[in-house]
mmCIF file of C-alpha atoms in Angstrom:
data_model
loop_
_atom_site.group_PDB
_atom_site.id
_atom_site.type_symbol
_atom_site.label_atom_id
_atom_site.label_comp_id
_atom_site.label_asym_id
_atom_site.label_seq_id
_atom_site.Cartn_x
_atom_site.Cartn_y
_atom_site.Cartn_z
ATOM 1 C CA MET P 1 141.587 111.873 -34.783
ATOM 2 C CA GLU P 2 139.500 108.772 -34.326
ATOM 3 C CA LYS P 3 136.816 109.079 -31.625
ATOM 4 C CA PHE P 4 136.502 105.972 -29.511
ATOM 5 C CA PRO P 5 133.037 104.900 -28.253
ATOM 6 C CA GLU P 6 132.035 106.461 -24.942
ATOM 7 C CA SER P 7 130.167 104.475 -22.310
ATOM 8 C CA LEU P 8 128.764 104.899 -18.792
ATOM 9 C CA VAL P 9 128.716 101.889 -16.464
ATOM 10 C CA ILE P 10 125.977 101.708 -13.843
ATOM 11 C CA LEU P 11 127.456 99.264 -11.329
ATOM 12 C CA ASN P 12 125.416 97.584 -8.567
ATOM 13 C CA GLY P 13 127.009 98.639 -5.290
ATOM 14 C CA LYS P 14 127.622 95.025 -4.307
ATOM 15 C CA ASN P 15 130.260 94.822 -7.036
ATOM 16 C CA ALA P 16 132.121 98.064 -6.286
ATOM 17 C CA ASN P 17 135.267 96.252 -5.145
ATOM 18 C CA ASN P 18 135.513 93.786 -7.998
ATOM 19 C CA ASP P 19 139.245 93.758 -8.873
ATOM 20 C CA ILE P 20 138.751 91.774 -12.117
ATOM 21 C CA LEU P 21 136.290 94.405 -13.381
ATOM 22 C CA ARG P 22 138.609 97.249 -12.308
ATOM 23 C CA SER P 23 141.418 95.668 -14.308
ATOM 24 C CA ALA P 24 139.161 95.243 -17.363
ATOM 25 C CA VAL P 25 138.068 98.871 -17.147
ATOM 26 C CA ASN P 26 141.699 100.042 -16.936
ATOM 27 C CA ILE P 27 142.683 98.003 -19.961
ATOM 28 C CA MET P 28 139.864 99.506 -22.072
ATOM 29 C CA ARG P 29 140.804 102.997 -20.940
ATOM 30 C CA ASP P 30 144.437 102.357 -21.860
ATOM 31 C CA GLU P 31 143.298 101.392 -25.368
ATOM 32 C CA GLY P 32 141.571 104.802 -25.675
ATOM 33 C CA TYR P 33 137.972 104.024 -24.809
ATOM 34 C CA GLN P 34 136.079 106.475 -22.604
ATOM 35 C CA LEU P 35 134.367 104.846 -19.598
ATOM 36 C CA HIS P 36 132.466 106.663 -16.867
ATOM 37 C CA MET P 37 131.827 104.586 -13.735
ATOM 38 C CA ARG P 38 128.796 105.111 -11.459
ATOM 39 C CA VAL P 39 127.873 102.979 -8.453
ATOM 40 C CA THR P 40 124.315 102.500 -7.187
ATOM 41 C CA TRP P 41 123.581 102.852 -3.502
ATOM 42 C CA GLU P 42 119.812 103.011 -3.262
ATOM 43 C CA SER P 43 116.621 102.823 -5.307
ATOM 44 C CA GLY P 44 116.427 105.487 -7.988
ATOM 45 C CA ASP P 45 120.178 105.802 -8.559
ATOM 46 C CA ALA P 46 120.060 103.948 -11.913
ATOM 47 C CA VAL P 47 117.419 106.328 -13.274
ATOM 48 C CA ARG P 48 119.479 109.334 -12.291
ATOM 49 C CA TYR P 49 122.600 107.858 -13.863
ATOM 50 C CA VAL P 50 120.788 107.104 -17.118
ATOM 51 C CA ASP P 51 119.781 110.804 -17.300
ATOM 52 C CA GLU P 52 123.408 111.726 -16.640
ATOM 53 C CA ALA P 53 124.576 109.352 -19.409
ATOM 54 C CA ILE P 54 122.208 110.969 -21.906
ATOM 55 C CA ALA P 55 123.429 114.423 -20.898
ATOM 56 C CA LEU P 56 127.002 113.242 -21.484
ATOM 57 C CA GLY P 57 126.064 111.931 -24.915
ATOM 58 C CA VAL P 58 127.499 108.441 -24.430
ATOM 59 C CA ASP P 59 127.010 105.650 -26.990
ATOM 60 C CA THR P 60 126.172 102.971 -24.420
ATOM 61 C CA VAL P 61 124.857 102.634 -20.875
ATOM 62 C CA ILE P 62 126.225 99.430 -19.379
ATOM 63 C CA ALA P 63 124.349 97.647 -16.601
ATOM 64 C CA GLY P 64 126.730 95.918 -14.213
ATOM 65 C CA GLY P 65 124.872 93.508 -11.948
ATOM 66 C CA GLY P 66 122.233 90.782 -12.077
ATOM 67 C CA ASP P 67 118.857 90.562 -13.716
ATOM 68 C CA GLY P 68 117.367 93.225 -11.409
ATOM 69 C CA THR P 69 120.069 95.789 -12.309
ATOM 70 C CA ILE P 70 119.687 95.089 -16.028
ATOM 71 C CA ASN P 71 115.928 95.472 -15.744
ATOM 72 C CA GLU P 72 116.222 98.771 -13.846
ATOM 73 C CA VAL P 73 118.624 100.278 -16.382
ATOM 74 C CA ALA P 74 116.660 98.942 -19.376
ATOM 75 C CA THR P 75 113.407 100.380 -17.991
ATOM 76 C CA ALA P 76 114.971 103.802 -17.469
ATOM 77 C CA LEU P 77 116.398 103.798 -20.994
ATOM 78 C CA ALA P 78 113.129 102.797 -22.582
ATOM 79 C CA GLN P 79 111.341 105.676 -20.911
ATOM 80 C CA ARG P 80 113.652 108.274 -22.418
ATOM 81 C CA PRO P 81 113.184 109.880 -25.914
ATOM 82 C CA GLN P 82 114.324 107.532 -28.640
ATOM 83 C CA GLU P 83 116.319 110.075 -30.632
ATOM 84 C CA ASN P 84 119.134 110.421 -28.032
ATOM 85 C CA ARG P 85 118.785 107.120 -26.219
ATOM 86 C CA PRO P 86 122.039 105.156 -25.762
ATOM 87 C CA ALA P 87 122.249 101.433 -26.360
ATOM 88 C CA LEU P 88 122.196 98.976 -23.450
ATOM 89 C CA GLY P 89 125.270 96.941 -22.581
ATOM 90 C CA ILE P 90 125.437 94.124 -20.053
ATOM 91 C CA LEU P 91 128.048 93.052 -17.504
ATOM 92 C CA PRO P 92 126.865 89.837 -15.768
ATOM 93 C CA LEU P 93 127.635 90.325 -12.065
ATOM 94 C CA GLY P 94 124.545 88.871 -10.340
ATOM 95 C CA THR P 95 123.751 85.529 -8.694
ATOM 96 C CA ALA P 96 121.784 83.922 -11.501
ATOM 97 C CA ASN P 97 122.416 86.186 -14.541
ATOM 98 C CA ASP P 98 119.553 84.495 -16.347
ATOM 99 C CA PHE P 99 119.162 87.083 -19.082
ATOM 100 C CA ALA P 100 122.880 87.506 -19.733
ATOM 101 C CA THR P 101 123.426 83.751 -19.814
ATOM 102 C CA SER P 102 120.603 83.070 -22.219
ATOM 103 C CA VAL P 103 121.605 85.772 -24.722
ATOM 104 C CA GLY P 104 125.191 84.530 -24.711
ATOM 105 C CA ILE P 105 127.011 87.369 -22.874
ATOM 106 C CA PRO P 106 130.552 86.065 -22.064
ATOM 107 C CA THR P 107 131.164 85.280 -18.380
ATOM 108 C CA GLU P 108 134.704 86.694 -18.597
ATOM 109 C CA LEU P 109 134.356 90.301 -17.574
ATOM 110 C CA ASP P 110 136.943 91.667 -19.974
ATOM 111 C CA LYS P 111 135.179 90.066 -22.946
ATOM 112 C CA ALA P 112 131.734 91.114 -21.605
ATOM 113 C CA LEU P 113 132.937 94.736 -21.194
ATOM 114 C CA GLN P 114 134.355 94.779 -24.745
ATOM 115 C CA LEU P 115 131.060 93.452 -26.165
ATOM 116 C CA ALA P 116 129.051 95.908 -24.087
ATOM 117 C CA MET P 117 131.071 98.847 -25.521
ATOM 118 C CA VAL P 118 131.534 97.950 -29.178
ATOM 119 C CA GLY P 119 129.260 95.006 -29.947
ATOM 120 C CA ARG P 120 126.468 95.305 -32.495
ATOM 121 C CA ALA P 121 123.272 96.861 -31.088
ATOM 122 C CA PHE P 122 120.132 94.817 -31.836
ATOM 123 C CA ASP P 123 116.614 96.144 -31.451
ATOM 124 C CA ILE P 124 114.914 94.173 -28.674
ATOM 125 C CA ASP P 125 111.508 94.153 -26.943
ATOM 126 C CA LEU P 126 110.607 95.263 -23.424
ATOM 127 C CA VAL P 127 107.509 94.184 -21.470
ATOM 128 C CA GLU P 128 105.191 96.362 -19.398
ATOM 129 C CA VAL P 129 102.986 95.101 -16.561
ATOM 130 C CA ASN P 130 99.911 97.036 -15.349
ATOM 131 C CA LYS P 131 101.229 100.248 -16.859
ATOM 132 C CA LYS P 132 103.681 100.675 -14.014
ATOM 133 C CA ALA P 133 106.393 97.985 -14.040
ATOM 134 C CA PHE P 134 108.597 96.401 -16.687
ATOM 135 C CA PHE P 135 110.708 93.361 -17.349
ATOM 136 C CA ILE P 136 113.299 92.572 -19.985
ATOM 137 C CA ASN P 137 113.652 88.827 -19.317
ATOM 138 C CA MET P 138 110.734 87.040 -17.638
ATOM 139 C CA ALA P 139 107.797 87.257 -15.263
ATOM 140 C CA THR P 140 107.379 84.135 -13.097
ATOM 141 C CA GLY P 141 104.448 83.297 -10.851
ATOM 142 C CA GLY P 142 103.705 80.523 -8.373
ATOM 143 C CA PHE P 143 106.392 78.080 -7.289
ATOM 144 C CA GLY P 144 109.296 79.939 -8.956
ATOM 145 C CA THR P 145 108.286 83.261 -7.486
ATOM 146 C CA LYS P 146 108.128 81.891 -3.941
ATOM 147 C CA ILE P 147 111.603 80.412 -4.338
ATOM 148 C CA THR P 148 113.340 83.440 -5.773
ATOM 149 C CA THR P 149 111.726 85.966 -3.463
ATOM 150 C CA GLU P 150 112.354 83.864 -0.346
ATOM 151 C CA THR P 151 115.778 82.340 -1.003
ATOM 152 C CA PRO P 152 118.113 83.621 1.709
ATOM 153 C CA GLU P 153 120.887 85.928 0.578
ATOM 154 C CA LYS P 154 123.549 83.784 2.279
ATOM 155 C CA LEU P 155 122.396 80.732 0.382
ATOM 156 C CA LYS P 156 122.503 82.672 -2.916
ATOM 157 C CA ALA P 157 126.002 83.963 -2.139
ATOM 158 C CA ALA P 158 127.257 80.445 -1.359
ATOM 159 C CA LEU P 159 125.638 78.407 -4.108
ATOM 160 C CA GLY P 160 124.598 80.841 -6.858
ATOM 161 C CA GLY P 161 121.745 79.827 -9.115
ATOM 162 C CA VAL P 162 121.548 76.300 -7.641
ATOM 163 C CA SER P 163 120.392 77.856 -4.366
ATOM 164 C CA TYR P 164 116.970 78.601 -5.829
ATOM 165 C CA PHE P 165 116.353 74.952 -6.669
ATOM 166 C CA ILE P 166 117.635 73.677 -3.257
ATOM 167 C CA HIS P 167 115.549 76.207 -1.358
ATOM 168 C CA GLY P 168 112.566 75.188 -3.452
ATOM 169 C CA LEU P 169 112.965 71.550 -2.518
ATOM 170 C CA LEU P 170 113.149 72.483 1.144
ATOM 171 C CA ARG P 171 109.891 74.377 0.810
ATOM 172 C CA ILE P 172 107.895 71.971 -1.357
ATOM 173 C CA ASP P 173 105.538 70.879 1.381
ATOM 174 C CA THR P 174 104.287 74.423 1.862
ATOM 175 C CA LEU P 175 103.755 75.341 -1.805
ATOM 176 C CA LYS P 176 100.262 75.227 -3.319
ATOM 177 C CA PRO P 177 99.018 75.961 -6.822
ATOM 178 C CA ASP P 178 97.436 79.273 -7.733
ATOM 179 C CA ARG P 179 93.893 79.329 -9.175
ATOM 180 C CA CYS P 180 93.818 81.807 -12.032
ATOM 181 C CA GLU P 181 92.499 82.627 -15.519
ATOM 182 C CA ILE P 182 94.882 83.629 -18.321
ATOM 183 C CA ARG P 183 93.808 85.169 -21.648
ATOM 184 C CA GLY P 184 95.727 86.273 -24.746
ATOM 185 C CA GLU P 185 95.444 86.420 -28.525
ATOM 186 C CA ASN P 186 93.749 83.116 -29.465
ATOM 187 C CA PHE P 187 94.527 81.807 -25.985
ATOM 188 C CA SER P 188 92.316 81.119 -22.961
ATOM 189 C CA TRP P 189 92.973 78.918 -19.945
ATOM 190 C CA GLU P 190 91.590 78.612 -16.413
ATOM 191 C CA GLY P 191 92.816 76.261 -13.692
ATOM 192 C CA ASP P 192 95.412 75.661 -11.007
ATOM 193 C CA ALA P 193 98.932 76.779 -11.928
ATOM 194 C CA LEU P 194 101.963 75.540 -10.033
ATOM 195 C CA VAL P 195 104.318 77.704 -12.152
ATOM 196 C CA ILE P 196 103.639 80.479 -14.635
ATOM 197 C CA GLY P 197 106.417 81.717 -16.882
ATOM 198 C CA ILE P 198 105.834 84.648 -19.252
ATOM 199 C CA GLY P 199 109.018 85.093 -21.255
ATOM 200 C CA ASN P 200 110.560 87.751 -23.375
ATOM 201 C CA GLY P 201 113.696 85.797 -22.579
ATOM 202 C CA ARG P 202 113.950 82.027 -21.930
ATOM 203 C CA GLN P 203 115.144 81.209 -18.459
ATOM 204 C CA ALA P 204 114.675 82.252 -14.823
ATOM 205 C CA GLY P 205 115.371 81.054 -11.307
ATOM 206 C CA GLY P 206 119.044 80.361 -11.889
ATOM 207 C CA GLY P 207 118.930 78.528 -15.224
ATOM 208 C CA GLN P 208 115.453 76.946 -15.459
ATOM 209 C CA GLN P 209 114.382 77.056 -19.137
ATOM 210 C CA LEU P 210 110.735 78.044 -18.666
ATOM 211 C CA CYS P 211 110.180 79.462 -22.195
ATOM 212 C CA PRO P 212 112.736 77.619 -24.339
ATOM 213 C CA GLN P 213 111.597 79.008 -27.691
ATOM 214 C CA ALA P 214 111.269 82.671 -26.766
ATOM 215 C CA LEU P 215 112.862 85.410 -28.859
ATOM 216 C CA ILE P 216 113.564 88.965 -27.644
ATOM 217 C CA ASN P 217 112.842 90.690 -30.962
ATOM 218 C CA ASP P 218 109.676 89.028 -32.273
ATOM 219 C CA GLY P 219 107.070 91.315 -30.615
ATOM 220 C CA LEU P 220 105.618 88.302 -28.800
ATOM 221 C CA LEU P 221 105.581 86.808 -25.322
ATOM 222 C CA ASP P 222 105.951 83.096 -24.702
ATOM 223 C CA LEU P 223 103.755 81.578 -21.943
ATOM 224 C CA ARG P 224 104.320 78.332 -20.141
ATOM 225 C CA ILE P 225 102.031 77.030 -17.410
ATOM 226 C CA PHE P 226 102.787 74.032 -15.191
ATOM 227 C CA THR P 227 99.529 72.590 -13.904
ATOM 228 C CA GLY P 228 98.532 69.874 -11.442
ATOM 229 C CA GLU P 229 98.152 69.298 -7.755
ATOM 230 C CA GLU P 230 101.346 67.346 -7.071
ATOM 231 C CA LEU P 231 104.379 69.581 -7.342
ATOM 232 C CA LEU P 232 107.258 67.082 -7.110
ATOM 233 C CA PRO P 233 106.086 64.660 -9.812
ATOM 234 C CA ALA P 234 105.305 67.591 -12.106
ATOM 235 C CA LEU P 235 108.740 69.068 -11.498
ATOM 236 C CA LEU P 236 110.597 65.861 -12.066
ATOM 237 C CA THR P 237 108.743 65.077 -15.269
ATOM 238 C CA THR P 238 109.454 68.630 -16.441
ATOM 239 C CA LEU P 239 113.195 68.297 -15.765
ATOM 240 C CA THR P 240 113.482 64.839 -17.358
ATOM 241 C CA ARG P 241 110.868 64.620 -20.159
ATOM 242 C CA PRO P 242 109.392 68.073 -20.783
ATOM 243 C CA GLU P 243 108.147 67.203 -24.264
ATOM 244 C CA ASP P 244 105.665 64.512 -23.038
ATOM 245 C CA ASN P 245 104.541 66.253 -19.898
ATOM 246 C CA PRO P 246 100.753 66.509 -19.738
ATOM 247 C CA ASN P 247 101.101 69.231 -17.076
ATOM 248 C CA ILE P 248 102.598 71.784 -19.473
ATOM 249 C CA ILE P 249 100.465 74.313 -21.399
ATOM 250 C CA ASP P 250 102.120 76.685 -23.850
ATOM 251 C CA GLY P 251 100.895 79.879 -25.443
ATOM 252 C CA GLN P 252 102.138 82.887 -27.370
ATOM 253 C CA SER P 253 100.676 86.380 -27.647
ATOM 254 C CA SER P 254 101.674 90.078 -27.741
ATOM 255 C CA TRP P 255 99.693 90.518 -24.519
ATOM 256 C CA PHE P 256 98.299 88.453 -21.634
ATOM 257 C CA GLU P 257 95.683 89.166 -18.974
ATOM 258 C CA ILE P 258 95.747 87.205 -15.741
ATOM 259 C CA THR P 259 93.086 87.330 -13.066
ATOM 260 C CA ALA P 260 92.948 85.438 -9.765
ATOM 261 C CA PRO P 261 90.409 85.220 -6.902
ATOM 262 C CA HIS P 262 93.218 85.904 -4.431
ATOM 263 C CA ASP P 263 96.517 87.762 -4.447
ATOM 264 C CA ILE P 264 99.286 86.143 -6.454
ATOM 265 C CA THR P 265 102.839 87.374 -6.857
ATOM 266 C CA PHE P 266 104.818 87.709 -10.057
ATOM 267 C CA ASN P 267 108.559 88.091 -10.026
ATOM 268 C CA LEU P 268 109.631 90.603 -12.706
ATOM 269 C CA ASP P 269 113.327 90.014 -13.196
ATOM 270 C CA GLY P 270 113.747 89.860 -9.398
ATOM 271 C CA GLU P 271 111.172 92.484 -8.446
ATOM 272 C CA PRO P 272 107.960 91.102 -6.871
ATOM 273 C CA LEU P 273 104.565 92.513 -7.917
ATOM 274 C CA LYS P 274 101.496 91.365 -6.056
ATOM 275 C CA GLY P 275 97.868 91.612 -7.160
ATOM 276 C CA ARG P 276 94.765 89.852 -8.529
ATOM 277 C CA ASP P 277 94.712 91.406 -11.983
ATOM 278 C CA PHE P 278 97.672 91.690 -14.333
ATOM 279 C CA ARG P 279 97.849 93.126 -17.902
ATOM 280 C CA ILE P 280 101.133 92.288 -19.605
ATOM 281 C CA ASP P 281 102.041 94.030 -22.883
ATOM 282 C CA VAL P 282 105.122 93.704 -25.074
ATOM 283 C CA HIS P 283 106.697 96.870 -26.493
ATOM 284 C CA PRO P 284 108.449 95.832 -29.737
ATOM 285 C CA ASP P 285 111.883 97.346 -30.532
ATOM 286 C CA ALA P 286 111.841 99.383 -27.331
ATOM 287 C CA LEU P 287 115.595 99.241 -26.815
ATOM 288 C CA ARG P 288 118.891 98.711 -28.604
ATOM 289 C CA CYS P 289 121.052 96.150 -26.796
ATOM 290 C CA ARG P 290 124.639 95.125 -27.588
ATOM 291 C CA LEU P 291 124.622 91.355 -28.010
ATOM 292 C CA PRO P 292 126.841 88.635 -29.500
ATOM 293 C CA PRO P 293 126.508 88.244 -33.290
ATOM 294 C CA ASN P 294 125.185 84.663 -32.860
ATOM 295 C CA CYS P 295 122.745 85.510 -30.064
ATOM 296 C CA PRO P 296 120.230 82.594 -29.873
ATOM 297 C CA LEU P 297 117.375 84.822 -28.691
ATOM 298 C CA VAL P 298 117.416 87.066 -31.778
ATOM 299 C CA GLY P 299 115.308 85.839 -34.684
#
């Protein structure tokens, strides 16, 4: 008798009453697929559920939520022994869904669930920060971090990814550049950064393409720095003519070190990390992730 793939879904508690997802799960079960559902309530639940998934011997652990949920599940998987580690699947259920959008995960939940269960698993990179935190998509500092960490939940619920940009415009008068020094392989820069994007993936902040050439399986990080004193002109030039913007500096390396004379905050897939010194290292082929066959972020 044919054995159908077995998966465990770790669902962010905000999505527990999603009727469309419930219907998609029931359809897959009716077709013979085994699906275990787990709902997170508090910090640490995802880690516990990943351990449970490994004990069950499932083929895939599916993260149902936004970038933060995907990051939490991916981090837990990467820290487990490789020989019995399930693949990662993705159900885009967050506000921005930056990682899911950029890798081409379908927005229709039934198609996303099918891909997450039976799609091809690609080896992808994961990124470690200061030996204690991880991100799968992007670390953003400066302007973007202030927006995404301060955008009110009600605004996000009402407007989705656009809310980050609107809230940023409302706060422009209070935002100042961060003085810092950034080093990498054959890369060194010091100055005032309005925005810093360090990408395994390509976009953050609800669709802003900060690292448009990044690949998630090349063992490298893409860096983009927006410099200058005047935020609004720099932003407008970036949005309209990024290729001839003198305020953009790009770099690429398997690691970056960032130091600042004062505390700066990086947003790691939705999780803020504050400090003056950051060491960022890519871990090649740290995970297997089920992605579309034409995924633009796989080289």
